[in-house]
Amino acid sequence: MFAEYPPLNVVRKFAHLLDQSDTDYAEEIEVQKQRQEIVAAIRHNQQLEKDASNMDIKIGLLVKNRITLEEVVTHEGKMSKKEQGLACAVSAGLDSLNKESHERRKAYEHLFYQLQVEPQYLARLILEMPQQQSTKFIESVILTLYNYASNPRDEYLLLKLFSTSLRQEIMQSIENMTDIVTGTPLAIKMVVDFHRNARGHSYLRDMLNPLITSLLEDTSVKINTNPTEVYKNWVNQQETDSGVPSQLPYDVTNEEALKHKEIQELMEESIQQLRSWSDKFLSLILSSLDHIPYGMRYISRVMLQSLTQKFPEASEKDILKIVGNLLYYRYINSTIAAPDAYDIIDIDIEKGGLTPDQRRNLGSIAKILQFAASNKGVCWSYEYVILL
C-alpha cells in the first residue's frame, strides 16, 4: 500500500486522478480573481495614503491661515468618492468599455507586455531616474507594472528587471568597486526594499525573532565598549549607592578611564558578552543561508559575475566582500539593529518600546557583524579596546 515504486497496473488504475477537473479549473479562476482584487486594493490603499498626506499638508496650511476651509472640505470629498468607487473599479471589465476604449486598452496591454519581457527599456529609465524620485517611481510604476510579483511569471520578470538594471548600473556607472559600498545604487535599493518588505520579510522574522527576543529578555546583558560612558555610569552608580558626590573627575579620556581596574573589568565583561552574542547571530545567519529568498541569492550571483567582468584585475576576496555587503549590511543588518522598525519582533507600546540598553546591545552586535562581513576585523579596530 505504501510501496515506493508501485506496479504499472496500480499506476494505470489511479492515473485519471491526475487529470485536471472542473473543480481544479474553478479553483484556479477563483485564485486569479482574488489576486486581482488584492492588487486593486493595494493600489487603492497607496492612493489613499497619498491623499491622506496631502490632507495633512492642507490642514497644516489651514492652521497657518494660508488656505480656506472650503479647500480642505473639497479634498475630503474627493477622498470619500474614491473610497466609494473602489468596488466599481474592481468589478469593471471589458464589457463596460466601448470599442474605442477597448482598442486603447489592448494597445496599452501590448506596451506593458513589451516593457515586462524586454527589461532593458525600464533598466535604462531607472539609471536616469533622480534619487529623490526613485522610491515613488518604484512603488507607483515598477511594482504595479509587475503586479507586485503576485504570481510566478510576474516574479520571474521582476527579478529579470532587477538583474538587468544591476548589470547596466555596474557596467555604466560604477568606476570603483567601493562605490557600491559607499554609494546607494538604485538597482540594489530596489532589490533590497522589495525582498525586505515583501517576499523576504517572513524569512527575516522567522530567522531573527527567537534570538533577538532572547537577547531582549536577558536583562543581564549590558554591552557598552565605550570606556568614557562606562566610567560615567560607574561614577553615577557610586554616587547613588553612597549618597554623596564622588571625588573623581567626571569628564575623562579613554586612557584615563581605563586606568581604573573596575572599568577594565566592566569592559572585559562587555566584550565577552559582545563576542558570545555575535557568535550566536553569526551561527544563526550561516545556518540559514539556504532559506534566503531566491531573489537575493540570484542578484548576489549576478553582482558577482558583473563585478568579475567589470574588474578582472580585482581579487576574488575583494569581490566577495562587496557581495557580502549586499547580503548582510544592506539586507540583514538594519533588521538586527532596529528590529522594531522592521516588524521583526512584537513590541508592547504600553511599555515604551526598546530601552536604550537594548538598542545599544543590538547596535553593537550589528556593528561587529558588519565588520565581519566587510572583513575589517572585529572590535580590535577600536583604539580603546587595544588599550586593554
Tab-separated table of C-alpha atoms in Angstrom:
chain	number	residue	atom	x	y	z
A	1	MET	CA	0.000	0.000	0.000
A	2	PHE	CA	2.896	2.346	0.775
A	3	ALA	CA	5.344	0.919	-1.772
A	4	GLU	CA	7.928	3.391	-3.041
A	5	TYR	CA	7.641	2.028	-6.603
A	6	PRO	CA	4.066	0.752	-7.218
A	7	PRO	CA	3.451	-1.639	-10.129
A	8	LEU	CA	2.273	-0.353	-13.504
A	9	ASN	CA	-1.291	-1.715	-13.204
A	10	VAL	CA	-1.756	0.232	-9.970
A	11	VAL	CA	-0.462	3.423	-11.594
A	12	ARG	CA	-2.871	2.970	-14.537
A	13	LYS	CA	-5.777	2.448	-12.173
A	14	PHE	CA	-5.270	5.804	-10.441
A	15	ALA	CA	-3.752	7.838	-13.293
A	16	HIS	CA	-7.097	9.509	-14.022
A	17	LEU	CA	-6.871	11.294	-10.673
A	18	LEU	CA	-4.003	13.362	-12.058
A	19	ASP	CA	-6.190	14.924	-14.758
A	20	GLN	CA	-7.412	18.446	-14.162
A	21	SER	CA	-11.067	18.527	-13.277
A	22	ASP	CA	-13.674	21.262	-13.405
A	23	THR	CA	-13.080	21.789	-9.702
A	24	ASP	CA	-9.394	22.461	-10.293
A	25	TYR	CA	-10.239	24.917	-13.047
A	26	ALA	CA	-12.780	26.730	-10.867
A	27	GLU	CA	-10.296	26.990	-8.001
A	28	GLU	CA	-7.662	28.459	-10.332
A	29	ILE	CA	-10.153	31.057	-11.594
A	30	GLU	CA	-11.023	31.971	-8.011
A	31	VAL	CA	-7.337	32.353	-7.081
A	32	GLN	CA	-6.729	34.647	-10.060
A	33	LYS	CA	-9.781	36.711	-9.142
A	34	GLN	CA	-8.587	37.130	-5.561
A	35	ARG	CA	-5.126	38.160	-6.758
A	36	GLN	CA	-6.677	40.859	-8.937
A	37	GLU	CA	-8.733	42.125	-6.020
A	38	ILE	CA	-5.656	42.205	-3.768
A	39	VAL	CA	-3.618	44.170	-6.319
A	40	ALA	CA	-6.501	46.609	-6.817
A	41	ALA	CA	-6.786	47.050	-3.046
A	42	ILE	CA	-3.028	47.694	-2.755
A	43	ARG	CA	-3.203	50.393	-5.409
A	44	HIS	CA	-6.237	51.927	-3.752
A	45	ASN	CA	-4.524	51.976	-0.349
A	46	GLN	CA	-1.450	53.641	-1.824
A	47	GLN	CA	-3.625	56.329	-3.367
A	48	LEU	CA	-5.421	56.857	-0.047
A	49	GLU	CA	-2.053	57.241	1.680
A	50	LYS	CA	-1.073	59.939	-0.800
A	51	ASP	CA	-4.427	61.676	-0.317
A	52	ALA	CA	-4.054	61.473	3.467
A	53	SER	CA	-0.576	63.005	3.206
A	54	ASN	CA	-1.931	65.841	1.078
A	55	MET	CA	-4.732	66.324	3.597
A	56	ASP	CA	-2.177	66.669	6.418
A	57	ILE	CA	-0.363	69.361	4.454
A	58	LYS	CA	-3.553	71.267	3.765
A	59	ILE	CA	-4.643	71.037	7.384
A	60	GLY	CA	-1.261	72.467	8.385
A	61	LEU	CA	-1.698	75.309	5.927
A	62	LEU	CA	-5.213	75.856	7.222
A	63	VAL	CA	-3.852	76.315	10.724
A	64	LYS	CA	-1.482	78.946	9.357
A	65	ASN	CA	-4.410	80.708	7.627
A	66	ARG	CA	-2.907	80.143	4.198
A	67	ILE	CA	-5.845	78.300	2.642
A	68	THR	CA	-9.569	78.357	3.210
A	69	LEU	CA	-11.680	75.748	4.934
A	70	GLU	CA	-13.548	75.120	1.679
A	71	GLU	CA	-10.401	73.701	0.029
A	72	VAL	CA	-9.932	71.189	2.855
A	73	VAL	CA	-13.573	70.099	2.658
A	74	THR	CA	-13.303	69.733	-1.137
A	75	HIS	CA	-10.247	67.476	-0.800
A	76	GLU	CA	-12.030	65.371	1.839
A	77	GLY	CA	-14.957	64.937	-0.556
A	78	LYS	CA	-12.608	63.645	-3.257
A	79	MET	CA	-11.209	61.031	-0.863
A	80	SER	CA	-14.746	59.851	0.010
A	81	LYS	CA	-15.631	59.478	-3.659
A	82	LYS	CA	-12.513	57.383	-4.266
A	83	GLU	CA	-13.451	55.051	-1.407
A	84	GLN	CA	-16.973	54.646	-2.767
A	85	GLY	CA	-15.658	53.894	-6.232
A	86	LEU	CA	-13.341	51.046	-5.187
A	87	ALA	CA	-15.900	48.280	-5.725
A	88	CYS	CA	-16.799	49.623	-9.153
A	89	ALA	CA	-13.134	49.848	-10.134
A	90	VAL	CA	-12.520	46.221	-9.145
A	91	SER	CA	-15.582	44.771	-10.880
A	92	ALA	CA	-15.365	46.847	-14.068
A	93	GLY	CA	-14.331	44.779	-17.094
A	94	LEU	CA	-14.121	44.925	-20.857
A	95	ASP	CA	-17.903	44.670	-21.194
A	96	SER	CA	-18.287	48.156	-19.742
A	97	LEU	CA	-15.947	49.740	-22.305
A	98	ASN	CA	-16.809	50.986	-25.751
A	99	LYS	CA	-14.925	49.872	-28.854
A	100	GLU	CA	-12.508	52.795	-28.867
A	101	SER	CA	-11.619	52.321	-25.191
A	102	HIS	CA	-11.254	48.600	-25.740
A	103	GLU	CA	-8.747	49.161	-28.552
A	104	ARG	CA	-6.853	51.678	-26.477
A	105	ARG	CA	-6.683	49.214	-23.615
A	106	LYS	CA	-5.333	46.499	-25.913
A	107	ALA	CA	-2.658	48.917	-27.108
A	108	TYR	CA	-1.620	49.568	-23.507
A	109	GLU	CA	-1.563	45.821	-22.860
A	110	HIS	CA	0.856	45.344	-25.768
A	111	LEU	CA	3.022	48.196	-24.453
A	112	PHE	CA	3.115	46.850	-20.898
A	113	TYR	CA	3.814	43.326	-22.140
A	114	GLN	CA	6.766	44.603	-24.160
A	115	LEU	CA	8.113	46.502	-21.148
A	116	GLN	CA	7.781	43.397	-18.996
A	117	VAL	CA	9.532	40.920	-21.300
A	118	GLU	CA	12.190	43.405	-22.520
A	119	PRO	CA	13.600	44.776	-19.236
A	120	GLN	CA	16.380	46.809	-20.865
A	121	TYR	CA	13.986	49.714	-21.517
A	122	LEU	CA	12.948	50.145	-17.892
A	123	ALA	CA	16.521	49.443	-16.767
A	124	ARG	CA	17.743	52.425	-18.819
A	125	LEU	CA	14.982	54.585	-17.407
A	126	ILE	CA	15.899	53.578	-13.852
A	127	LEU	CA	19.520	54.637	-14.417
A	128	GLU	CA	18.358	58.093	-15.478
A	129	MET	CA	15.934	58.452	-12.584
A	130	PRO	CA	16.912	61.059	-9.908
A	131	GLN	CA	17.483	59.504	-6.494
A	132	GLN	CA	14.834	61.656	-4.816
A	133	GLN	CA	12.153	60.344	-7.183
A	134	SER	CA	13.234	56.712	-7.246
A	135	THR	CA	11.138	55.420	-4.330
A	136	LYS	CA	7.909	56.872	-5.673
A	137	PHE	CA	8.702	55.599	-9.172
A	138	ILE	CA	9.392	52.064	-7.949
A	139	GLU	CA	6.194	51.872	-5.891
A	140	SER	CA	3.838	53.539	-8.364
A	141	VAL	CA	5.222	52.209	-11.663
A	142	ILE	CA	7.588	49.247	-11.359
A	143	LEU	CA	5.728	47.136	-8.786
A	144	THR	CA	2.359	47.983	-10.343
A	145	LEU	CA	3.573	47.001	-13.810
A	146	TYR	CA	4.725	43.630	-12.496
A	147	ASN	CA	1.550	43.086	-10.478
A	148	TYR	CA	3.542	43.131	-7.211
A	149	ALA	CA	5.041	39.765	-8.230
A	150	SER	CA	1.790	38.100	-7.230
A	151	ASN	CA	2.407	35.028	-9.420
A	152	PRO	CA	5.496	33.094	-10.572
A	153	ARG	CA	5.527	34.713	-14.025
A	154	ASP	CA	5.480	38.285	-12.709
A	155	GLU	CA	8.013	37.412	-10.021
A	156	TYR	CA	10.361	35.970	-12.651
A	157	LEU	CA	10.016	39.034	-14.896
A	158	LEU	CA	10.558	41.431	-11.992
A	159	LEU	CA	13.687	39.546	-10.971
A	160	LYS	CA	14.859	39.759	-14.579
A	161	LEU	CA	14.414	43.543	-14.464
A	162	PHE	CA	16.398	43.756	-11.205
A	163	SER	CA	19.285	41.739	-12.656
A	164	THR	CA	19.334	43.708	-15.923
A	165	SER	CA	19.281	47.020	-14.077
A	166	LEU	CA	22.092	45.912	-11.751
A	167	ARG	CA	24.283	44.767	-14.670
A	168	GLN	CA	23.793	48.032	-16.528
A	169	GLU	CA	24.473	50.140	-13.445
A	170	ILE	CA	27.696	48.269	-12.674
A	171	MET	CA	28.905	48.436	-16.267
A	172	GLN	CA	27.973	52.062	-16.903
A	173	SER	CA	28.005	53.934	-13.589
A	174	ILE	CA	30.392	52.147	-11.213
A	175	GLU	CA	34.006	53.294	-11.569
A	176	ASN	CA	35.374	51.632	-8.422
A	177	MET	CA	34.041	48.626	-6.541
A	178	THR	CA	33.914	50.674	-3.358
A	179	ASP	CA	31.285	52.906	-4.997
A	180	ILE	CA	28.775	50.109	-4.392
A	181	VAL	CA	29.545	50.155	-0.669
A	182	THR	CA	29.828	53.916	-0.138
A	183	GLY	CA	27.019	54.890	-2.525
A	184	THR	CA	23.410	53.814	-2.927
A	185	PRO	CA	22.989	52.118	-6.322
A	186	LEU	CA	19.332	52.299	-7.283
A	187	ALA	CA	19.218	48.706	-8.555
A	188	ILE	CA	20.413	47.392	-5.189
A	189	LYS	CA	17.939	49.634	-3.369
A	190	MET	CA	15.081	48.185	-5.442
A	191	VAL	CA	16.115	44.596	-4.766
A	192	VAL	CA	16.640	45.054	-1.026
A	193	ASP	CA	13.448	47.067	-0.460
A	194	PHE	CA	11.347	44.522	-2.348
A	195	HIS	CA	12.725	41.466	-0.561
A	196	ARG	CA	12.840	43.094	2.870
A	197	ASN	CA	9.302	44.465	2.758
A	198	ALA	CA	7.569	41.767	0.720
A	199	ARG	CA	8.809	38.278	-0.089
A	200	GLY	CA	11.777	38.227	2.264
A	201	HIS	CA	10.180	39.656	5.390
A	202	SER	CA	8.920	36.295	6.644
A	203	TYR	CA	12.432	34.840	6.278
A	204	LEU	CA	13.966	37.657	8.321
A	205	ARG	CA	11.304	37.443	11.020
A	206	ASP	CA	11.407	33.646	11.293
A	207	MET	CA	15.199	33.661	11.463
A	208	LEU	CA	15.856	36.586	13.807
A	209	ASN	CA	12.786	36.788	16.033
A	210	PRO	CA	13.646	33.977	18.508
A	211	LEU	CA	17.268	35.056	19.057
A	212	ILE	CA	16.517	38.794	19.276
A	213	THR	CA	13.659	38.101	21.694
A	214	SER	CA	16.001	36.002	23.831
A	215	LEU	CA	18.561	38.823	23.876
A	216	LEU	CA	15.976	41.440	24.832
A	217	GLU	CA	14.618	39.297	27.655
A	218	ASP	CA	18.092	38.731	29.145
A	219	THR	CA	18.429	41.722	31.497
A	220	SER	CA	21.986	40.723	32.458
A	221	VAL	CA	23.296	41.664	29.001
A	222	LYS	CA	24.625	45.228	29.017
A	223	ILE	CA	27.096	45.738	26.186
A	224	ASN	CA	29.000	49.013	26.267
A	225	THR	CA	32.518	49.183	24.811
A	226	ASN	CA	32.971	52.930	25.278
A	227	PRO	CA	35.287	53.458	28.292
A	228	THR	CA	34.154	57.035	28.999
A	229	GLU	CA	30.468	56.029	29.079
A	230	VAL	CA	31.231	53.022	31.283
A	231	TYR	CA	33.252	55.303	33.581
A	232	LYS	CA	30.461	57.894	33.886
A	233	ASN	CA	27.877	55.201	34.622
A	234	TRP	CA	30.213	53.757	37.253
A	235	VAL	CA	30.673	57.147	38.910
A	236	ASN	CA	26.936	57.812	38.869
A	237	GLN	CA	26.255	54.423	40.450
A	238	GLN	CA	28.809	55.129	43.178
A	239	GLU	CA	27.129	58.431	43.985
A	240	THR	CA	23.708	56.746	44.055
A	241	ASP	CA	24.902	53.998	46.412
A	242	SER	CA	26.800	56.307	48.778
A	243	GLY	CA	24.514	59.323	48.627
A	244	VAL	CA	27.467	61.746	48.422
A	245	PRO	CA	29.177	63.361	45.405
A	246	SER	CA	32.153	61.434	44.055
A	247	GLN	CA	35.607	62.978	44.322
A	248	LEU	CA	36.589	61.525	40.948
A	249	PRO	CA	36.608	63.781	37.859
A	250	TYR	CA	33.547	63.277	35.650
A	251	ASP	CA	34.999	64.139	32.224
A	252	VAL	CA	37.965	61.899	31.397
A	253	THR	CA	39.619	60.458	28.284
A	254	ASN	CA	39.521	56.803	27.296
A	255	GLU	CA	43.064	56.290	28.592
A	256	GLU	CA	42.242	57.846	31.973
A	257	ALA	CA	39.061	55.809	32.320
A	258	LEU	CA	40.881	52.539	31.613
A	259	LYS	CA	43.375	53.197	34.384
A	260	HIS	CA	40.668	52.167	36.873
A	261	LYS	CA	40.580	48.419	37.495
A	262	GLU	CA	36.779	48.457	37.865
A	263	ILE	CA	36.385	49.960	34.383
A	264	GLN	CA	38.707	47.331	32.895
A	265	GLU	CA	36.646	44.563	34.479
A	266	LEU	CA	33.376	46.064	33.244
A	267	MET	CA	34.856	46.494	29.758
A	268	GLU	CA	36.111	42.910	29.667
A	269	GLU	CA	32.675	41.653	30.711
A	270	SER	CA	31.018	43.717	27.946
A	271	ILE	CA	33.461	42.412	25.339
A	272	GLN	CA	32.849	38.807	26.396
A	273	GLN	CA	29.092	39.325	26.098
A	274	LEU	CA	29.581	41.005	22.731
A	275	ARG	CA	31.671	38.101	21.457
A	276	SER	CA	29.227	35.498	22.730
A	277	TRP	CA	26.099	37.090	21.245
A	278	SER	CA	27.851	37.995	17.986
A	279	ASP	CA	28.838	34.346	17.594
A	280	LYS	CA	25.219	33.314	18.171
A	281	PHE	CA	23.930	35.681	15.485
A	282	LEU	CA	26.691	34.695	13.067
A	283	SER	CA	25.968	30.987	13.516
A	284	LEU	CA	22.263	31.640	13.020
A	285	ILE	CA	22.811	33.545	9.773
A	286	LEU	CA	25.237	30.975	8.369
A	287	SER	CA	22.882	28.110	9.183
A	288	SER	CA	20.004	29.899	7.414
A	289	LEU	CA	21.724	30.668	4.102
A	290	ASP	CA	19.666	28.082	2.224
A	291	HIS	CA	16.482	29.867	3.302
A	292	ILE	CA	17.485	33.306	1.996
A	293	PRO	CA	14.936	34.354	-0.657
A	294	TYR	CA	15.908	33.098	-4.089
A	295	GLY	CA	15.803	36.626	-5.494
A	296	MET	CA	18.506	37.861	-3.107
A	297	ARG	CA	20.728	34.877	-3.850
A	298	TYR	CA	20.249	35.274	-7.587
A	299	ILE	CA	21.033	39.011	-7.501
A	300	SER	CA	24.143	38.234	-5.437
A	301	ARG	CA	25.248	35.856	-8.181
A	302	VAL	CA	24.565	38.498	-10.834
A	303	MET	CA	26.602	41.035	-8.857
A	304	LEU	CA	29.488	38.560	-8.526
A	305	GLN	CA	29.528	37.900	-12.276
A	306	SER	CA	29.173	41.577	-13.233
A	307	LEU	CA	31.931	42.735	-10.878
A	308	THR	CA	34.247	39.978	-12.108
A	309	GLN	CA	33.605	41.090	-15.682
A	310	LYS	CA	33.971	44.829	-14.931
A	311	PHE	CA	37.029	44.479	-12.678
A	312	PRO	CA	39.005	41.438	-13.952
A	313	GLU	CA	42.093	42.542	-12.011
A	314	ALA	CA	40.288	42.501	-8.665
A	315	SER	CA	40.830	39.551	-6.354
A	316	GLU	CA	38.003	37.138	-5.582
A	317	LYS	CA	38.278	38.074	-1.913
A	318	ASP	CA	37.601	41.761	-2.630
A	319	ILE	CA	34.635	40.943	-4.875
A	320	LEU	CA	33.108	38.574	-2.322
A	321	LYS	CA	33.479	41.340	0.259
A	322	ILE	CA	31.219	43.553	-1.890
A	323	VAL	CA	28.690	40.748	-2.346
A	324	GLY	CA	28.723	40.102	1.402
A	325	ASN	CA	27.967	43.776	1.928
A	326	LEU	CA	24.825	43.361	-0.181
A	327	LEU	CA	23.562	40.297	1.655
A	328	TYR	CA	24.395	41.287	5.200
A	329	TYR	CA	24.716	45.066	5.501
A	330	ARG	CA	22.013	46.068	3.025
A	331	TYR	CA	19.547	43.261	3.711
A	332	ILE	CA	20.022	41.914	7.255
A	333	ASN	CA	21.971	44.464	9.317
A	334	SER	CA	19.204	47.043	9.782
A	335	THR	CA	16.727	44.420	10.951
A	336	ILE	CA	19.126	43.436	13.757
A	337	ALA	CA	19.951	46.998	14.785
A	338	ALA	CA	16.291	48.130	14.721
A	339	PRO	CA	14.023	45.058	14.795
A	340	ASP	CA	11.030	47.077	15.966
A	341	ALA	CA	11.177	49.276	12.860
A	342	TYR	CA	11.036	46.268	10.524
A	343	ASP	CA	8.391	44.245	12.379
A	344	ILE	CA	10.887	41.535	13.335
A	345	ILE	CA	9.691	41.487	16.928
A	346	ASP	CA	6.431	42.293	18.673
A	347	ILE	CA	6.685	45.477	20.711
A	348	ASP	CA	4.397	46.352	23.599
A	349	ILE	CA	3.705	50.055	23.040
A	350	GLU	CA	2.450	50.466	26.602
A	351	LYS	CA	5.923	49.531	27.890
A	352	GLY	CA	7.553	52.207	25.741
A	353	GLY	CA	9.378	50.026	23.221
A	354	LEU	CA	13.067	49.139	23.431
A	355	THR	CA	15.207	50.605	26.194
A	356	PRO	CA	18.475	52.472	25.462
A	357	ASP	CA	20.464	49.492	26.791
A	358	GLN	CA	18.631	47.096	24.487
A	359	ARG	CA	19.227	49.327	21.483
A	360	ARG	CA	22.911	49.634	22.373
A	361	ASN	CA	23.210	45.854	22.672
A	362	LEU	CA	21.630	45.291	19.270
A	363	GLY	CA	23.609	48.096	17.639
A	364	SER	CA	26.927	46.778	18.991
A	365	ILE	CA	26.226	43.257	17.725
A	366	ALA	CA	25.146	44.580	14.320
A	367	LYS	CA	28.354	46.615	14.059
A	368	ILE	CA	30.554	43.617	14.864
A	369	LEU	CA	28.758	41.504	12.262
A	370	GLN	CA	29.196	44.346	9.781
A	371	PHE	CA	32.941	44.336	10.444
A	372	ALA	CA	32.987	40.588	9.885
A	373	ALA	CA	31.010	40.843	6.616
A	374	SER	CA	33.382	43.528	5.281
A	375	ASN	CA	36.457	41.649	6.552
A	376	LYS	CA	37.618	44.582	8.690
A	377	GLY	CA	38.329	42.517	11.777
A	378	VAL	CA	36.302	42.672	14.941
A	379	CYS	CA	36.335	45.137	17.811
A	380	TRP	CA	40.140	45.239	17.955
A	381	SER	CA	39.862	48.043	15.441
A	382	TYR	CA	38.643	50.234	18.329
A	383	GLU	CA	41.512	52.189	19.806
A	384	TYR	CA	40.220	51.956	23.374
A	385	VAL	CA	39.878	48.190	23.169
A	386	ILE	CA	43.524	47.946	22.171
A	387	LEU	CA	44.335	49.823	25.365
A	388	LEU	CA	43.010	46.898	27.391
